[in-house]
Amino acid sequence: MKDYGMVIVGAGEAGARAAAELRARGWTGAVTLIGDERHAPYERPPLSKQALSEDGEPAPVTILDRPKLEELGIRLLSGDAAARIDRASHEVHLAGGARVPYERLLLATGANPRKLSLPGNASNEMLYLRKFEDALAIRGRLAAGKRAVVIGGGFIGLETAASARAKGCEVTLIEAAPRILMRGVPEPIAAMVEELHRRNGVSFKTGTGIESVNREGGEYVVSLADGSRVRCDVIVTGIGAVPETSLAAECGLEIENGVKADEYLATSDPDIFAAGDCCSFPHPLYEGKRIRLEAWRNAQDQGTHAAGNMLGDRAPYGAVPWFWSDQYDRTLQVSGLADPSNTTVLRDLGDAGKLYFHLDGEGRLVSASGMGTPGGIAKDIRLAEMLIEKRAHPSPESLADAGFRLKELLKA
Amino acid sequence: MAQTEWIEACEVDDIEEEDVIRFDHGDRTFAIYRTDKGDFYASDGYCTHERFHLSNGLVMGSTIECPKHNGRFDIPTGAAKRAPVCVDLKTYPVKLENGKVYIQI
Ligand SMILES: Cc1cc2nc3c(=O)[nH]c(=O)nc-3n(C[C@H](O)[C@H](O)[C@H](O)COP(=O)(O)OP(=O)(O)OC[C@H]3O[C@@H](n4cnc5c(N)ncnc54)[C@H](O)[C@@H]3O)c2cc1C
Ligand code: FES
């Protein structure tokens, strides 16, 4: 290889892990991490949790702080965006004018909140949550006695609602679909989450669209399709994310629900790889179905994995999808891809929580979703992950029997 | 060197093979492990990433996996083995006497 070195665009979860892995694998050439945020790489999950709810001045929780970057010999170009990729000359052009040559390039550009445009004069005053500054802006508006509206019953909306409750706000969550968490988790788990939020004082307006958002004097008025109105002091919108593909599209890489990568996480240009929220890839455990995940562990694992392939591993990526979400004192964890179309098995752990397993038509375990205390469900979710990885066909009876140790199934 | 002492943590039979239990002493929390080979070890009870009880985690061979974000540690040495954990876990000497597990803290 030439001494152009390895270049990573996007200094987030996937980008940071990739940079660290290049060094861990002994790559001694240049490693350049290009990030448009001014921070060293930091964790996003705390943004909807501790950064909103905890007392004291929040600070980004760094993944690789500057001393560590220096120690590893990773050059971080922060506060400057990659504006264009010149594939012919193997160069990244930065918005600030600099050019960075690459031998291999990783796109780890993440995703952006999907914007909601509504009639009324306050549509562009709604807040979104993706970056540290977004969390600061929202946090500054949450205080005891304030009224918050959260639009969108996905994970980020729900965690924001819980944090707003912790701050003493009155919270109304509006979801256009008939229920919250329509995608990704079994219906009974979504019902448990909603019930938990209700018990903690969140009001729900589900199955109703929004007609308009207006500022009237010192407050906002959200008018709903069912004729009702909600008055509030802050509106946070969390209706999903859109993969950041503009750089890739502009230089002619294939796009399909994200930057299109193959099983080696290589894009349609063999010298350019993709990882994390921006990347769609075929998953070998799900018949090669093309998926894109917006999950922390996936970003971590793909970043690490892509680094190996940038160095020539040519190893396919097939980690079992896993994510968690914290809701008050409970946690939700899912491994695999939830698919209720065949068999669903309940494992009831009593006060510790509930797990739902999905088996496919042949009885193979494809997902496990749990909601409960972290101590209660995490072990079984992790064991299920290993069973999914092994393409195991566990008996529904043993999955359902809370007294039966799932570890035994691994030995089978 | 601070003073150390041996304290009785549990019965040998309290921990199954390839498992972990929590042991509280004063205001401190420890995790006591029995590996797949039947060896006993002890460490601080909380994960070094966030304050989370490792005793709720899964022991695989001689590795403990944190239940919260799946960080991993080598049980005998306490070495951090998988992101997001990057700080090693403090370990404590263990001895077995008359069917009881003692740890030196
Ligand atoms: C509020 C919040 C809470 C979350 N909570 C959880 C959770 O509880 N559990 C879970 O599993 N997952 C959670 N996630 C998801 C998880 O954080 C993401 O999946 C993960 O951060 C994705 O990593 P990434 O590297 O792909 O993208 P990111 O971490 O978003 O990093 C991408 C970076 O690239 C930068 N960038 C983009 N374009 C350019 C460019 N042209 N030039 C330079 N830089 C660029 C972006 O500014 C960003 O800094 C949460 C996400 C958010 C936003
Ligand atoms: S708290 Fe243990 S890995 Fe995060």
Short mmCIF file of C-alpha atoms in Angstrom, two decimals, chain A residues 105-394:
data_model
loop_
_atom_site.label_atom_id
_atom_site.label_comp_id
_atom_site.label_asym_id
_atom_site.label_seq_id
_atom_site.Cartn_x
_atom_site.Cartn_y
_atom_site.Cartn_z
CA LEU A 105 -11.60 5.28 3.17
CA LEU A 106 -14.31 4.54 5.72
CA LEU A 107 -17.65 6.34 5.64
CA ALA A 108 -19.01 6.50 9.18
CA THR A 109 -21.23 9.52 8.75
CA GLY A 110 -24.13 8.31 10.89
CA ALA A 111 -27.66 9.60 10.47
CA ASN A 112 -29.64 12.78 11.01
CA PRO A 113 -33.00 13.22 12.68
CA ARG A 114 -35.88 13.05 10.23
CA LYS A 115 -37.36 16.52 10.07
CA LEU A 116 -41.05 17.09 10.48
CA SER A 117 -42.65 19.92 8.64
CA LEU A 118 -46.05 20.96 9.98
CA PRO A 119 -48.45 23.78 9.20
CA GLY A 120 -48.33 26.68 11.63
CA ASN A 121 -45.78 29.29 12.63
CA ALA A 122 -43.73 27.16 15.04
CA SER A 123 -42.73 24.15 12.92
CA ASN A 124 -39.11 25.21 12.81
CA GLU A 125 -38.97 25.79 16.55
CA MET A 126 -39.36 22.10 17.32
CA LEU A 127 -36.21 20.56 18.78
CA TYR A 128 -34.40 17.39 17.63
CA LEU A 129 -31.87 15.22 19.39
CA ARG A 130 -28.73 13.79 17.81
CA LYS A 131 -25.75 15.83 18.98
CA PHE A 132 -24.43 17.06 22.27
CA GLU A 133 -25.54 20.64 21.56
CA ASP A 134 -29.05 19.35 20.83
CA ALA A 135 -29.11 17.76 24.28
CA LEU A 136 -27.97 21.02 25.88
CA ALA A 137 -30.68 22.94 24.06
CA ILE A 138 -33.40 20.53 25.15
CA ARG A 139 -32.08 20.29 28.68
CA GLY A 140 -32.19 24.06 29.00
CA ARG A 141 -35.93 23.95 28.34
CA LEU A 142 -36.81 21.17 30.78
CA ALA A 143 -37.58 22.28 34.32
CA ALA A 144 -40.07 21.44 37.05
CA GLY A 145 -43.54 22.62 36.10
CA LYS A 146 -42.74 23.12 32.40
CA ARG A 147 -44.92 21.35 29.86
CA ALA A 148 -43.17 19.24 27.24
CA VAL A 149 -44.61 17.63 24.14
CA VAL A 150 -42.70 14.76 22.59
CA ILE A 151 -43.64 13.89 19.03
CA GLY A 152 -42.82 10.30 18.14
CA GLY A 153 -43.06 7.12 20.21
CA GLY A 154 -39.73 5.62 19.22
CA PHE A 155 -36.83 5.01 21.57
CA ILE A 156 -35.37 8.49 21.54
CA GLY A 157 -38.78 10.09 22.05
CA LEU A 158 -39.59 7.73 24.90
CA GLU A 159 -36.25 8.21 26.64
CA THR A 160 -36.65 11.97 26.27
CA ALA A 161 -40.12 11.71 27.81
CA ALA A 162 -38.70 9.76 30.77
CA SER A 163 -35.92 12.32 31.24
CA ALA A 164 -38.41 15.19 31.07
CA ARG A 165 -40.48 13.46 33.77
CA ALA A 166 -37.34 13.08 35.88
CA LYS A 167 -36.90 16.85 35.57
CA GLY A 168 -40.44 17.38 36.80
CA CYS A 169 -42.03 18.37 33.50
CA GLU A 170 -45.58 17.58 32.51
CA VAL A 171 -45.17 15.36 29.45
CA THR A 172 -47.49 14.49 26.57
CA LEU A 173 -46.29 12.05 23.96
CA ILE A 174 -47.95 12.18 20.55
CA GLU A 175 -47.67 9.25 18.16
CA ALA A 176 -49.43 9.09 14.82
CA ALA A 177 -49.38 5.28 14.68
CA PRO A 178 -51.90 3.30 16.71
CA ARG A 179 -49.27 2.46 19.32
CA ILE A 180 -45.75 3.34 20.34
CA LEU A 181 -42.71 1.31 19.19
CA MET A 182 -44.45 -0.04 16.09
CA ARG A 183 -41.22 -1.36 14.71
CA GLY A 184 -38.49 -3.43 16.27
CA VAL A 185 -40.18 -4.83 19.39
CA PRO A 186 -43.03 -7.28 19.98
CA GLU A 187 -46.39 -5.67 20.68
CA PRO A 188 -46.64 -6.86 24.32
CA ILE A 189 -43.27 -5.25 25.10
CA ALA A 190 -44.43 -1.97 23.57
CA ALA A 191 -47.51 -2.23 25.80
CA MET A 192 -45.30 -2.76 28.87
CA VAL A 193 -43.26 0.33 27.96
CA GLU A 194 -46.37 2.44 27.49
CA GLU A 195 -47.82 1.24 30.79
CA LEU A 196 -44.55 2.10 32.55
CA HIS A 197 -44.64 5.62 31.11
CA ARG A 198 -48.26 6.08 32.10
CA ARG A 199 -47.45 4.99 35.64
CA ASN A 200 -44.71 7.61 35.64
CA GLY A 201 -47.14 10.29 34.61
CA VAL A 202 -46.71 10.61 30.83
CA SER A 203 -49.94 11.30 28.88
CA PHE A 204 -50.30 9.62 25.51
CA LYS A 205 -52.07 10.69 22.36
CA THR A 206 -51.67 7.76 20.00
CA GLY A 207 -53.26 7.15 16.62
CA THR A 208 -53.74 10.80 15.92
CA GLY A 209 -51.97 13.09 13.51
CA ILE A 210 -50.94 16.68 14.11
CA GLU A 211 -52.69 19.47 12.20
CA SER A 212 -50.46 22.35 13.21
CA VAL A 213 -48.02 23.79 15.71
CA ASN A 214 -48.26 27.45 16.57
CA ARG A 215 -46.65 29.86 18.95
CA GLU A 216 -49.25 31.84 20.83
CA GLY A 217 -47.77 34.32 23.22
CA GLY A 218 -45.31 32.55 25.48
CA GLU A 219 -46.44 29.02 24.64
CA TYR A 220 -46.89 26.53 21.84
CA VAL A 221 -50.24 25.11 20.81
CA VAL A 222 -50.18 21.70 19.16
CA SER A 223 -53.48 21.03 17.37
CA LEU A 224 -54.32 17.39 16.78
CA ALA A 225 -56.40 15.75 14.07
CA ASP A 226 -58.89 14.54 16.70
CA GLY A 227 -59.69 18.16 17.48
CA SER A 228 -57.82 18.37 20.77
CA ARG A 229 -55.07 20.87 21.56
CA VAL A 230 -52.03 20.55 23.76
CA ARG A 231 -50.37 23.66 25.16
CA CYS A 232 -46.71 23.39 26.05
CA ASP A 233 -43.38 25.16 26.56
CA VAL A 234 -41.17 22.91 24.46
CA ILE A 235 -41.63 20.43 21.62
CA VAL A 236 -39.12 17.65 21.02
CA THR A 237 -39.51 15.62 17.86
CA GLY A 238 -38.14 12.12 17.46
CA ILE A 239 -39.64 10.49 14.39
CA GLY A 240 -36.66 8.51 13.21
CA ALA A 241 -33.42 9.17 11.42
CA VAL A 242 -32.23 9.45 7.85
CA PRO A 243 -28.84 7.97 6.96
CA GLU A 244 -26.24 10.58 6.01
CA THR A 245 -25.41 9.52 2.46
CA SER A 246 -24.79 12.80 0.66
CA LEU A 247 -21.02 12.41 0.29
CA ALA A 248 -21.40 8.86 -0.98
CA ALA A 249 -24.18 9.75 -3.40
CA GLU A 250 -22.31 12.74 -4.76
CA CYS A 251 -19.26 10.68 -5.68
CA GLY A 252 -21.42 8.04 -7.36
CA LEU A 253 -21.44 5.24 -4.80
CA GLU A 254 -24.50 3.03 -4.77
CA ILE A 255 -27.16 4.02 -2.24
CA GLU A 256 -29.90 1.72 -0.98
CA ASN A 257 -31.47 2.78 2.31
CA GLY A 258 -28.03 4.05 3.27
CA VAL A 259 -24.59 3.69 1.76
CA LYS A 260 -24.85 0.29 0.10
CA ALA A 261 -22.21 -2.10 1.39
CA ASP A 262 -21.59 -5.77 0.72
CA GLU A 263 -21.01 -8.47 3.35
CA TYR A 264 -17.43 -7.18 3.76
CA LEU A 265 -18.78 -3.68 4.45
CA ALA A 266 -17.18 -2.50 1.20
CA THR A 267 -19.18 -0.04 -0.89
CA SER A 268 -19.45 -0.21 -4.67
CA ASP A 269 -15.89 1.20 -4.66
CA PRO A 270 -13.58 -1.48 -3.21
CA ASP A 271 -11.37 1.14 -1.55
CA ILE A 272 -14.29 2.73 0.30
CA PHE A 273 -16.03 1.05 3.23
CA ALA A 274 -19.07 1.97 5.30
CA ALA A 275 -20.06 1.32 8.90
CA GLY A 276 -22.65 2.31 11.45
CA ASP A 277 -25.96 4.10 11.07
CA CYS A 278 -25.19 5.21 7.49
CA CYS A 279 -24.52 1.70 6.21
CA SER A 280 -26.92 -0.85 4.73
CA PHE A 281 -25.62 -4.38 4.40
CA PRO A 282 -26.83 -7.94 3.76
CA HIS A 283 -27.17 -9.94 6.98
CA PRO A 284 -26.12 -13.59 6.68
CA LEU A 285 -28.25 -14.69 9.65
CA TYR A 286 -31.38 -13.36 7.95
CA GLU A 287 -30.99 -14.91 4.47
CA GLY A 288 -28.86 -12.03 3.30
CA LYS A 289 -31.67 -9.54 3.80
CA ARG A 290 -30.37 -5.99 3.39
CA ILE A 291 -30.75 -4.10 6.65
CA ARG A 292 -29.55 -0.89 8.22
CA LEU A 293 -29.30 -0.64 11.97
CA GLU A 294 -29.33 2.43 14.15
CA ALA A 295 -27.78 0.89 17.20
CA TRP A 296 -24.76 1.58 19.28
CA ARG A 297 -23.32 -1.93 19.41
CA ASN A 298 -23.69 -2.33 15.65
CA ALA A 299 -21.83 0.94 15.08
CA GLN A 300 -19.09 -0.25 17.39
CA ASP A 301 -18.84 -3.72 15.88
CA GLN A 302 -19.03 -2.56 12.28
CA GLY A 303 -16.43 0.14 12.84
CA THR A 304 -14.10 -2.43 14.34
CA HIS A 305 -14.87 -4.96 11.65
CA ALA A 306 -14.52 -2.55 8.75
CA ALA A 307 -11.07 -1.56 10.04
CA GLY A 308 -9.96 -5.17 9.67
CA ASN A 309 -11.29 -5.34 6.14
CA MET A 310 -9.61 -2.03 5.26
CA LEU A 311 -6.40 -3.83 6.17
CA GLY A 312 -7.29 -6.70 3.87
CA ASP A 313 -9.08 -9.24 6.09
CA ARG A 314 -11.99 -9.81 3.72
CA ALA A 315 -14.09 -11.18 6.56
CA PRO A 316 -17.89 -11.08 6.26
CA TYR A 317 -19.81 -9.17 8.93
CA GLY A 318 -22.63 -11.01 10.63
CA ALA A 319 -22.88 -9.99 14.29
CA VAL A 320 -26.28 -10.56 15.86
CA PRO A 321 -28.07 -7.20 16.07
CA TRP A 322 -28.46 -6.00 19.67
CA PHE A 323 -29.71 -2.85 21.26
CA TRP A 324 -30.90 -1.59 24.58
CA SER A 325 -32.95 1.32 25.78
CA ASP A 326 -33.35 2.57 29.35
CA GLN A 327 -36.83 3.53 30.51
CA TYR A 328 -36.93 4.78 34.12
CA ASP A 329 -35.54 1.98 36.31
CA ARG A 330 -36.23 -0.64 33.67
CA THR A 331 -34.37 -1.64 30.58
CA LEU A 332 -35.35 -3.06 27.26
CA GLN A 333 -32.99 -5.22 25.27
CA VAL A 334 -33.45 -6.89 21.91
CA SER A 335 -31.14 -9.31 20.19
CA GLY A 336 -31.78 -10.41 16.64
CA LEU A 337 -34.51 -8.99 14.42
CA ALA A 338 -37.99 -9.18 15.91
CA ASP A 339 -40.35 -11.04 13.58
CA PRO A 340 -43.66 -12.19 15.05
CA SER A 341 -44.89 -13.83 11.84
CA ASN A 342 -44.33 -17.39 13.08
CA THR A 343 -43.95 -18.55 16.67
CA THR A 344 -43.76 -16.27 19.71
CA VAL A 345 -42.75 -17.73 23.08
CA LEU A 346 -43.12 -15.90 26.39
CA ARG A 347 -40.67 -16.40 29.23
CA ASP A 348 -42.14 -14.77 32.31
CA LEU A 349 -39.57 -13.80 34.94
CA GLY A 350 -42.15 -12.27 37.28
CA ASP A 351 -41.03 -8.97 38.81
CA ALA A 352 -37.74 -9.18 36.94
CA GLY A 353 -39.54 -8.81 33.61
CA LYS A 354 -40.66 -10.66 30.52
CA LEU A 355 -38.92 -12.02 27.46
CA TYR A 356 -40.47 -12.77 24.09
CA PHE A 357 -38.71 -15.09 21.67
CA HIS A 358 -39.47 -15.32 17.98
CA LEU A 359 -38.86 -18.55 16.09
CA ASP A 360 -39.09 -18.83 12.32
CA GLY A 361 -41.17 -21.38 10.39
CA GLU A 362 -38.50 -24.04 10.92
CA GLY A 363 -38.26 -23.38 14.65
CA ARG A 364 -34.99 -21.48 14.45
CA LEU A 365 -34.56 -18.70 17.02
CA VAL A 366 -34.46 -15.32 15.28
CA SER A 367 -34.93 -12.80 18.08
CA ALA A 368 -35.35 -12.25 21.78
CA SER A 369 -36.83 -9.10 23.29
CA GLY A 370 -36.87 -8.40 26.99
CA MET A 371 -38.23 -5.70 29.23
CA GLY A 372 -37.52 -5.64 32.93
CA THR A 373 -34.75 -5.01 35.39
CA PRO A 374 -31.33 -5.09 33.75
CA GLY A 375 -30.27 -7.72 36.23
CA GLY A 376 -33.31 -9.79 35.37
CA ILE A 377 -33.38 -9.95 31.60
CA ALA A 378 -29.86 -9.21 30.38
CA LYS A 379 -28.40 -12.65 30.91
CA ASP A 380 -31.16 -14.42 29.00
CA ILE A 381 -31.00 -11.88 26.17
CA ARG A 382 -27.27 -12.47 25.89
CA LEU A 383 -27.70 -16.24 25.88
CA ALA A 384 -30.40 -15.88 23.24
CA GLU A 385 -27.96 -13.85 21.17
CA MET A 386 -25.50 -16.74 21.26
CA LEU A 387 -28.25 -19.17 20.31
CA ILE A 388 -29.28 -16.97 17.39
CA GLU A 389 -25.66 -16.83 16.29
CA LYS A 390 -25.52 -20.64 16.36
CA ARG A 391 -28.74 -20.83 14.34
CA ALA A 392 -30.14 -22.96 17.14
CA HIS A 393 -33.61 -24.52 17.18
CA PRO A 394 -34.37 -24.43 20.92
#
